[in-house]
Amino acid sequence: MDRMRGALVGGFVLGGLLLFGGGLFLIGDRRLLFSPQFELASTFGRVTGLQVGTRVRLAGLDAGEGLEMRIPATPSERFLVRMRVREDLRQLIRTDSTAAVQTDGIVGNAFIQISVGSDTAPIVQPGDTIAGNDPVEFADLIQEGRETFRTVS
């Protein structure tokens, strides 16, 4: 009876360890921890909705995550956002590629969309900085509409 009980406990512990290892692997795979990556940076005037860990996409494909947001020293400077991007996508990111803050739907989560560069531009190197496009906010559109209406009337 003690042997049977010991075997059941051992099987239970082994099953728990296998489940834990599988879950760890799935989480690491989702966060792209097991694929080769390189760092890239971009600058933005506004970082509405961005956080550390924000998804980075290239042409709609999950390509990495945001690592850091550096606050500018003066109001005239821009925020620097460092990103980690999959190495196998590096040949698509060129020096003329741009990064833009976008959202899923109207009120969805923010993410960074990197545009595919042109064939003639050189491939980015790890640590390079690409141009950033500031997000268009709904409040800005309303303000612009008011100014246009005032001008017309």
Short mmCIF file of N, CA and C in Angstrom, two decimals:
data_model
loop_
_atom_site.label_atom_id
_atom_site.label_comp_id
_atom_site.label_asym_id
_atom_site.label_seq_id
_atom_site.Cartn_x
_atom_site.Cartn_y
_atom_site.Cartn_z
N MET A 1 0.82 -1.19 0.00
CA MET A 1 0.00 0.00 0.00
C MET A 1 0.86 1.26 0.00
N ASP A 2 1.96 1.27 0.79
CA ASP A 2 2.86 2.42 0.83
C ASP A 2 3.55 2.64 -0.50
N ARG A 3 3.89 1.54 -1.19
CA ARG A 3 4.53 1.67 -2.51
C ARG A 3 3.56 2.30 -3.50
N MET A 4 2.30 1.88 -3.45
CA MET A 4 1.29 2.41 -4.36
C MET A 4 1.09 3.91 -4.10
N ARG A 5 1.04 4.26 -2.85
CA ARG A 5 0.85 5.67 -2.47
C ARG A 5 2.06 6.50 -2.91
N GLY A 6 3.25 5.97 -2.73
CA GLY A 6 4.47 6.66 -3.16
C GLY A 6 4.52 6.82 -4.67
N ALA A 7 4.07 5.82 -5.39
CA ALA A 7 4.04 5.91 -6.86
C ALA A 7 3.04 6.96 -7.31
N LEU A 8 1.88 7.03 -6.65
CA LEU A 8 0.88 8.05 -7.00
C LEU A 8 1.40 9.47 -6.72
N VAL A 9 2.02 9.64 -5.58
CA VAL A 9 2.58 10.95 -5.24
C VAL A 9 3.68 11.32 -6.23
N GLY A 10 4.55 10.36 -6.54
CA GLY A 10 5.61 10.61 -7.52
C GLY A 10 5.05 10.95 -8.89
N GLY A 11 4.01 10.23 -9.32
CA GLY A 11 3.37 10.52 -10.60
C GLY A 11 2.73 11.90 -10.61
N PHE A 12 2.10 12.26 -9.49
CA PHE A 12 1.47 13.56 -9.37
C PHE A 12 2.51 14.68 -9.45
N VAL A 13 3.62 14.52 -8.75
CA VAL A 13 4.70 15.52 -8.77
C VAL A 13 5.30 15.62 -10.17
N LEU A 14 5.55 14.48 -10.80
CA LEU A 14 6.11 14.48 -12.15
C LEU A 14 5.16 15.15 -13.15
N GLY A 15 3.87 14.85 -13.04
CA GLY A 15 2.87 15.49 -13.91
C GLY A 15 2.83 17.00 -13.70
N GLY A 16 2.92 17.42 -12.43
CA GLY A 16 2.93 18.85 -12.13
C GLY A 16 4.14 19.54 -12.72
N LEU A 17 5.30 18.90 -12.63
CA LEU A 17 6.51 19.48 -13.21
C LEU A 17 6.43 19.58 -14.72
N LEU A 18 5.87 18.54 -15.35
CA LEU A 18 5.70 18.58 -16.81
C LEU A 18 4.74 19.68 -17.23
N LEU A 19 3.65 19.83 -16.49
CA LEU A 19 2.68 20.88 -16.77
C LEU A 19 3.30 22.26 -16.59
N PHE A 20 4.07 22.44 -15.52
CA PHE A 20 4.75 23.70 -15.26
C PHE A 20 5.76 24.02 -16.38
N GLY A 21 6.55 23.02 -16.78
CA GLY A 21 7.53 23.22 -17.85
C GLY A 21 6.86 23.56 -19.17
N GLY A 22 5.77 22.89 -19.49
CA GLY A 22 5.03 23.18 -20.72
C GLY A 22 4.46 24.59 -20.71
N GLY A 23 3.89 24.99 -19.57
CA GLY A 23 3.35 26.35 -19.45
C GLY A 23 4.43 27.40 -19.59
N LEU A 24 5.57 27.15 -18.98
CA LEU A 24 6.70 28.07 -19.08
C LEU A 24 7.17 28.20 -20.53
N PHE A 25 7.22 27.08 -21.23
CA PHE A 25 7.62 27.11 -22.64
C PHE A 25 6.61 27.90 -23.48
N LEU A 26 5.31 27.70 -23.25
CA LEU A 26 4.29 28.42 -24.02
C LEU A 26 4.34 29.92 -23.76
N ILE A 27 4.54 30.31 -22.50
CA ILE A 27 4.65 31.73 -22.17
C ILE A 27 5.89 32.33 -22.82
N GLY A 28 7.02 31.63 -22.73
CA GLY A 28 8.25 32.12 -23.34
C GLY A 28 8.15 32.21 -24.84
N ASP A 29 7.46 31.27 -25.47
CA ASP A 29 7.28 31.29 -26.92
C ASP A 29 6.39 32.46 -27.32
N ARG A 30 5.36 32.74 -26.55
CA ARG A 30 4.45 33.86 -26.86
C ARG A 30 5.16 35.20 -26.75
N ARG A 31 6.07 35.32 -25.80
CA ARG A 31 6.82 36.57 -25.62
C ARG A 31 8.09 36.58 -26.46
N LEU A 32 8.27 35.60 -27.32
CA LEU A 32 9.40 35.49 -28.25
C LEU A 32 10.74 35.41 -27.52
N LEU A 33 10.76 34.75 -26.36
CA LEU A 33 11.99 34.66 -25.58
C LEU A 33 12.98 33.65 -26.13
N PHE A 34 12.49 32.71 -26.95
CA PHE A 34 13.36 31.64 -27.45
C PHE A 34 13.80 31.86 -28.89
N SER A 35 13.52 33.02 -29.45
CA SER A 35 13.96 33.30 -30.83
C SER A 35 15.00 34.41 -30.79
N PRO A 36 15.96 34.38 -31.73
CA PRO A 36 16.98 35.44 -31.78
C PRO A 36 16.33 36.80 -32.05
N GLN A 37 16.83 37.83 -31.35
CA GLN A 37 16.24 39.16 -31.47
C GLN A 37 17.34 40.22 -31.51
N PHE A 38 16.95 41.41 -31.93
CA PHE A 38 17.86 42.55 -31.90
C PHE A 38 17.10 43.75 -31.38
N GLU A 39 17.84 44.76 -30.92
CA GLU A 39 17.20 45.97 -30.39
C GLU A 39 17.17 47.07 -31.43
N LEU A 40 16.13 47.85 -31.36
CA LEU A 40 15.87 48.95 -32.28
C LEU A 40 15.24 50.06 -31.46
N ALA A 41 15.37 51.29 -31.89
CA ALA A 41 14.78 52.41 -31.15
C ALA A 41 14.02 53.31 -32.12
N SER A 42 13.12 54.10 -31.57
CA SER A 42 12.39 55.09 -32.33
C SER A 42 12.05 56.24 -31.40
N THR A 43 11.77 57.40 -31.98
CA THR A 43 11.43 58.57 -31.17
C THR A 43 10.02 59.03 -31.49
N PHE A 44 9.30 59.47 -30.44
CA PHE A 44 7.92 59.93 -30.58
C PHE A 44 7.73 61.19 -29.76
N GLY A 45 6.87 62.08 -30.25
CA GLY A 45 6.49 63.27 -29.49
C GLY A 45 5.50 62.93 -28.39
N ARG A 46 4.65 61.92 -28.66
CA ARG A 46 3.66 61.43 -27.69
C ARG A 46 3.70 59.91 -27.67
N VAL A 47 3.54 59.35 -26.50
CA VAL A 47 3.55 57.89 -26.36
C VAL A 47 2.23 57.40 -25.76
N THR A 48 1.13 57.93 -26.24
CA THR A 48 -0.19 57.61 -25.72
C THR A 48 -0.45 56.12 -25.75
N GLY A 49 -0.66 55.53 -24.58
CA GLY A 49 -1.02 54.13 -24.47
C GLY A 49 0.15 53.15 -24.47
N LEU A 50 1.36 53.62 -24.69
CA LEU A 50 2.51 52.70 -24.72
C LEU A 50 2.99 52.40 -23.31
N GLN A 51 3.43 51.16 -23.12
CA GLN A 51 4.00 50.72 -21.86
C GLN A 51 5.16 49.79 -22.18
N VAL A 52 5.94 49.49 -21.17
CA VAL A 52 6.97 48.46 -21.34
C VAL A 52 6.24 47.15 -21.58
N GLY A 53 6.63 46.43 -22.61
CA GLY A 53 5.96 45.18 -22.97
C GLY A 53 4.93 45.34 -24.07
N THR A 54 4.72 46.58 -24.54
CA THR A 54 3.78 46.80 -25.64
C THR A 54 4.22 46.01 -26.87
N ARG A 55 3.27 45.44 -27.58
CA ARG A 55 3.58 44.66 -28.78
C ARG A 55 4.13 45.55 -29.89
N VAL A 56 5.07 44.97 -30.63
CA VAL A 56 5.62 45.60 -31.83
C VAL A 56 5.21 44.72 -33.00
N ARG A 57 4.67 45.34 -34.05
CA ARG A 57 4.23 44.60 -35.23
C ARG A 57 4.94 45.14 -36.47
N LEU A 58 5.17 44.24 -37.39
CA LEU A 58 5.75 44.60 -38.69
C LEU A 58 4.81 44.07 -39.75
N ALA A 59 4.19 44.98 -40.49
CA ALA A 59 3.22 44.61 -41.53
C ALA A 59 2.13 43.70 -40.95
N GLY A 60 1.69 43.94 -39.73
CA GLY A 60 0.64 43.18 -39.09
C GLY A 60 1.09 41.93 -38.37
N LEU A 61 2.34 41.55 -38.50
CA LEU A 61 2.89 40.34 -37.88
C LEU A 61 3.51 40.69 -36.54
N ASP A 62 3.23 39.91 -35.49
CA ASP A 62 3.87 40.15 -34.20
C ASP A 62 5.37 40.00 -34.36
N ALA A 63 6.10 41.07 -34.04
CA ALA A 63 7.54 41.08 -34.29
C ALA A 63 8.37 41.26 -33.03
N GLY A 64 7.76 41.65 -31.92
CA GLY A 64 8.55 41.86 -30.71
C GLY A 64 7.78 42.62 -29.66
N GLU A 65 8.53 43.34 -28.80
CA GLU A 65 7.91 44.08 -27.71
C GLU A 65 8.73 45.31 -27.35
N GLY A 66 8.07 46.27 -26.70
CA GLY A 66 8.75 47.46 -26.22
C GLY A 66 9.54 47.16 -24.96
N LEU A 67 10.76 47.67 -24.88
CA LEU A 67 11.63 47.42 -23.73
C LEU A 67 11.68 48.57 -22.75
N GLU A 68 11.73 49.79 -23.28
CA GLU A 68 11.97 50.95 -22.41
C GLU A 68 11.43 52.20 -23.07
N MET A 69 10.96 53.13 -22.23
CA MET A 69 10.58 54.46 -22.71
C MET A 69 11.39 55.47 -21.90
N ARG A 70 12.22 56.23 -22.59
CA ARG A 70 13.03 57.24 -21.92
C ARG A 70 12.32 58.58 -21.99
N ILE A 71 12.19 59.20 -20.84
CA ILE A 71 11.54 60.50 -20.75
C ILE A 71 12.54 61.56 -21.21
N PRO A 72 12.11 62.49 -22.07
CA PRO A 72 13.05 63.51 -22.55
C PRO A 72 13.47 64.47 -21.44
N ALA A 73 14.68 65.00 -21.58
CA ALA A 73 15.22 65.93 -20.59
C ALA A 73 14.60 67.31 -20.70
N THR A 74 14.19 67.69 -21.91
CA THR A 74 13.58 69.01 -22.13
C THR A 74 12.29 68.84 -22.93
N PRO A 75 11.39 69.82 -22.87
CA PRO A 75 10.13 69.71 -23.61
C PRO A 75 10.29 69.65 -25.14
N SER A 76 11.38 70.16 -25.66
CA SER A 76 11.57 70.14 -27.10
C SER A 76 12.06 68.79 -27.63
N GLU A 77 12.56 67.94 -26.73
CA GLU A 77 13.03 66.62 -27.15
C GLU A 77 11.86 65.65 -27.26
N ARG A 78 12.13 64.48 -27.85
CA ARG A 78 11.11 63.46 -28.04
C ARG A 78 11.39 62.26 -27.14
N PHE A 79 10.35 61.46 -26.88
CA PHE A 79 10.49 60.24 -26.11
C PHE A 79 11.26 59.22 -26.95
N LEU A 80 12.18 58.51 -26.33
CA LEU A 80 12.90 57.43 -27.00
C LEU A 80 12.31 56.11 -26.54
N VAL A 81 11.87 55.30 -27.50
CA VAL A 81 11.30 54.00 -27.18
C VAL A 81 12.22 52.93 -27.75
N ARG A 82 12.73 52.07 -26.86
CA ARG A 82 13.57 50.94 -27.29
C ARG A 82 12.69 49.71 -27.45
N MET A 83 12.96 48.94 -28.52
CA MET A 83 12.16 47.76 -28.82
C MET A 83 13.06 46.57 -29.06
N ARG A 84 12.52 45.40 -28.84
CA ARG A 84 13.19 44.15 -29.17
C ARG A 84 12.39 43.53 -30.31
N VAL A 85 13.08 43.22 -31.44
CA VAL A 85 12.43 42.73 -32.65
C VAL A 85 13.06 41.41 -33.06
N ARG A 86 12.25 40.51 -33.62
CA ARG A 86 12.75 39.22 -34.09
C ARG A 86 13.82 39.40 -35.16
N GLU A 87 14.89 38.66 -35.03
CA GLU A 87 16.02 38.75 -35.96
C GLU A 87 15.63 38.33 -37.38
N ASP A 88 14.75 37.36 -37.53
CA ASP A 88 14.39 36.89 -38.87
C ASP A 88 13.60 37.92 -39.67
N LEU A 89 13.16 39.01 -39.04
CA LEU A 89 12.43 40.07 -39.74
C LEU A 89 13.32 41.27 -40.06
N ARG A 90 14.58 41.22 -39.65
CA ARG A 90 15.47 42.38 -39.80
C ARG A 90 15.65 42.80 -41.25
N GLN A 91 15.68 41.86 -42.20
CA GLN A 91 15.90 42.22 -43.60
C GLN A 91 14.74 43.04 -44.17
N LEU A 92 13.58 43.07 -43.49
CA LEU A 92 12.45 43.87 -43.95
C LEU A 92 12.46 45.29 -43.38
N ILE A 93 13.21 45.49 -42.30
CA ILE A 93 13.27 46.80 -41.65
C ILE A 93 14.49 47.53 -42.20
N ARG A 94 14.25 48.63 -42.88
CA ARG A 94 15.32 49.39 -43.51
C ARG A 94 15.46 50.75 -42.82
N THR A 95 16.49 51.47 -43.18
CA THR A 95 16.73 52.77 -42.54
C THR A 95 15.63 53.77 -42.86
N ASP A 96 14.85 53.54 -43.92
CA ASP A 96 13.74 54.44 -44.23
C ASP A 96 12.41 53.95 -43.66
N SER A 97 12.42 52.85 -42.89
CA SER A 97 11.20 52.38 -42.21
C SER A 97 10.81 53.38 -41.14
N THR A 98 9.54 53.40 -40.81
CA THR A 98 9.06 54.28 -39.74
C THR A 98 8.26 53.46 -38.73
N ALA A 99 8.20 53.96 -37.52
CA ALA A 99 7.40 53.34 -36.46
C ALA A 99 6.27 54.29 -36.11
N ALA A 100 5.08 53.73 -35.89
CA ALA A 100 3.92 54.55 -35.55
C ALA A 100 3.17 53.88 -34.40
N VAL A 101 2.65 54.71 -33.50
CA VAL A 101 1.82 54.21 -32.41
C VAL A 101 0.41 54.08 -32.95
N GLN A 102 -0.16 52.88 -32.87
CA GLN A 102 -1.51 52.64 -33.35
C GLN A 102 -2.29 51.88 -32.29
N THR A 103 -3.61 51.78 -32.49
CA THR A 103 -4.45 51.03 -31.56
C THR A 103 -5.27 50.00 -32.31
N ASP A 104 -5.62 48.93 -31.61
CA ASP A 104 -6.53 47.92 -32.15
C ASP A 104 -7.94 48.46 -32.03
N GLY A 105 -8.55 48.83 -33.14
CA GLY A 105 -9.90 49.38 -33.09
C GLY A 105 -9.90 50.80 -32.56
N ILE A 106 -11.09 51.26 -32.14
CA ILE A 106 -11.22 52.64 -31.67
C ILE A 106 -10.64 52.82 -30.27
N VAL A 107 -10.93 51.91 -29.37
CA VAL A 107 -10.44 52.03 -27.99
C VAL A 107 -9.62 50.82 -27.58
N GLY A 108 -8.94 50.20 -28.52
CA GLY A 108 -8.15 48.99 -28.24
C GLY A 108 -6.80 49.30 -27.63
N ASN A 109 -6.02 48.25 -27.46
CA ASN A 109 -4.68 48.37 -26.91
C ASN A 109 -3.75 49.04 -27.91
N ALA A 110 -2.82 49.81 -27.39
CA ALA A 110 -1.83 50.47 -28.25
C ALA A 110 -0.74 49.48 -28.62
N PHE A 111 -0.17 49.65 -29.81
CA PHE A 111 0.96 48.86 -30.25
C PHE A 111 1.82 49.72 -31.17
N ILE A 112 3.01 49.27 -31.45
CA ILE A 112 3.92 49.99 -32.35
C ILE A 112 3.95 49.25 -33.68
N GLN A 113 3.59 49.94 -34.73
CA GLN A 113 3.58 49.37 -36.08
C GLN A 113 4.81 49.88 -36.83
N ILE A 114 5.66 48.96 -37.26
CA ILE A 114 6.84 49.33 -38.05
C ILE A 114 6.53 49.07 -39.52
N SER A 115 6.80 50.06 -40.35
CA SER A 115 6.54 49.90 -41.78
C SER A 115 7.72 49.18 -42.44
N VAL A 116 7.42 48.45 -43.48
CA VAL A 116 8.46 47.76 -44.25
C VAL A 116 9.19 48.82 -45.07
N GLY A 117 10.50 48.76 -45.10
CA GLY A 117 11.29 49.74 -45.83
C GLY A 117 11.37 49.44 -47.31
N SER A 118 12.06 50.30 -48.04
CA SER A 118 12.22 50.13 -49.48
C SER A 118 13.43 49.21 -49.75
N ASP A 119 13.44 48.63 -50.94
CA ASP A 119 14.51 47.70 -51.32
C ASP A 119 15.87 48.40 -51.43
N THR A 120 15.87 49.68 -51.74
CA THR A 120 17.12 50.39 -51.99
C THR A 120 17.80 50.87 -50.71
N ALA A 121 17.05 50.99 -49.61
CA ALA A 121 17.62 51.48 -48.35
C ALA A 121 18.38 50.35 -47.65
N PRO A 122 19.44 50.69 -46.91
CA PRO A 122 20.19 49.66 -46.18
C PRO A 122 19.37 49.06 -45.04
N ILE A 123 19.67 47.81 -44.71
CA ILE A 123 19.03 47.13 -43.59
C ILE A 123 19.49 47.77 -42.29
N VAL A 124 18.56 47.91 -41.32
CA VAL A 124 18.94 48.50 -40.03
C VAL A 124 19.91 47.59 -39.31
N GLN A 125 20.75 48.19 -38.51
CA GLN A 125 21.69 47.46 -37.68
C GLN A 125 21.17 47.46 -36.24
N PRO A 126 21.52 46.46 -35.45
CA PRO A 126 21.09 46.45 -34.04
C PRO A 126 21.49 47.76 -33.34
N GLY A 127 20.54 48.34 -32.63
CA GLY A 127 20.78 49.59 -31.91
C GLY A 127 20.44 50.83 -32.70
N ASP A 128 20.11 50.71 -34.00
CA ASP A 128 19.76 51.87 -34.82
C ASP A 128 18.45 52.49 -34.33
N THR A 129 18.25 53.75 -34.72
CA THR A 129 17.02 54.48 -34.42
C THR A 129 16.31 54.80 -35.73
N ILE A 130 15.03 54.43 -35.81
CA ILE A 130 14.23 54.76 -37.00
C ILE A 130 13.26 55.89 -36.65
N ALA A 131 12.77 56.57 -37.66
CA ALA A 131 11.86 57.69 -37.46
C ALA A 131 10.55 57.21 -36.86
N GLY A 132 9.94 58.05 -36.05
CA GLY A 132 8.66 57.71 -35.43
C GLY A 132 7.58 58.69 -35.84
N ASN A 133 6.38 58.19 -36.09
CA ASN A 133 5.21 59.03 -36.40
C ASN A 133 4.33 59.08 -35.16
N ASP A 134 3.95 60.28 -34.75
CA ASP A 134 3.12 60.44 -33.56
C ASP A 134 1.71 59.94 -33.82
N PRO A 135 1.06 59.42 -32.78
CA PRO A 135 -0.31 58.93 -32.95
C PRO A 135 -1.28 60.08 -33.17
N VAL A 136 -2.31 59.82 -33.96
CA VAL A 136 -3.38 60.79 -34.16
C VAL A 136 -4.43 60.51 -33.09
N GLU A 137 -4.72 61.51 -32.30
CA GLU A 137 -5.69 61.34 -31.22
C GLU A 137 -7.03 61.92 -31.62
N PHE A 138 -8.09 61.31 -31.12
CA PHE A 138 -9.45 61.72 -31.45
C PHE A 138 -9.69 63.17 -31.05
N ALA A 139 -9.16 63.59 -29.90
CA ALA A 139 -9.33 64.98 -29.43
C ALA A 139 -8.69 65.97 -30.40
N ASP A 140 -7.56 65.59 -31.01
CA ASP A 140 -6.92 66.46 -32.00
C ASP A 140 -7.80 66.63 -33.23
N LEU A 141 -8.45 65.54 -33.65
CA LEU A 141 -9.34 65.61 -34.81
C LEU A 141 -10.54 66.52 -34.54
N ILE A 142 -11.09 66.44 -33.35
CA ILE A 142 -12.22 67.30 -32.99
C ILE A 142 -11.79 68.76 -32.99
N GLN A 143 -10.63 69.04 -32.41
CA GLN A 143 -10.12 70.42 -32.38
C GLN A 143 -9.89 70.95 -33.79
N GLU A 144 -9.32 70.12 -34.64
CA GLU A 144 -9.08 70.54 -36.02
C GLU A 144 -10.40 70.78 -36.76
N GLY A 145 -11.40 69.96 -36.47
CA GLY A 145 -12.73 70.14 -37.07
C GLY A 145 -13.36 71.45 -36.61
N ARG A 146 -13.20 71.78 -35.34
CA ARG A 146 -13.72 73.06 -34.84
C ARG A 146 -13.06 74.25 -35.53
N GLU A 147 -11.73 74.17 -35.67
CA GLU A 147 -11.02 75.27 -36.32
C GLU A 147 -11.44 75.41 -37.77
N THR A 148 -11.64 74.31 -38.45
CA THR A 148 -12.08 74.34 -39.84
C THR A 148 -13.48 74.94 -39.93
N PHE A 149 -14.36 74.54 -39.02
CA PHE A 149 -15.72 75.09 -39.02
C PHE A 149 -15.71 76.58 -38.78
N ARG A 150 -14.88 77.05 -37.86
CA ARG A 150 -14.78 78.49 -37.58
C ARG A 150 -14.26 79.25 -38.80
N THR A 151 -13.28 78.68 -39.49
CA THR A 151 -12.72 79.31 -40.68
C THR A 151 -13.76 79.41 -41.79
N VAL A 152 -14.53 78.34 -41.97
CA VAL A 152 -15.54 78.31 -43.03
C VAL A 152 -16.66 79.29 -42.73
N SER A 153 -17.10 79.35 -41.48
CA SER A 153 -18.21 80.26 -41.15
C SER A 153 -17.70 81.67 -40.97
#
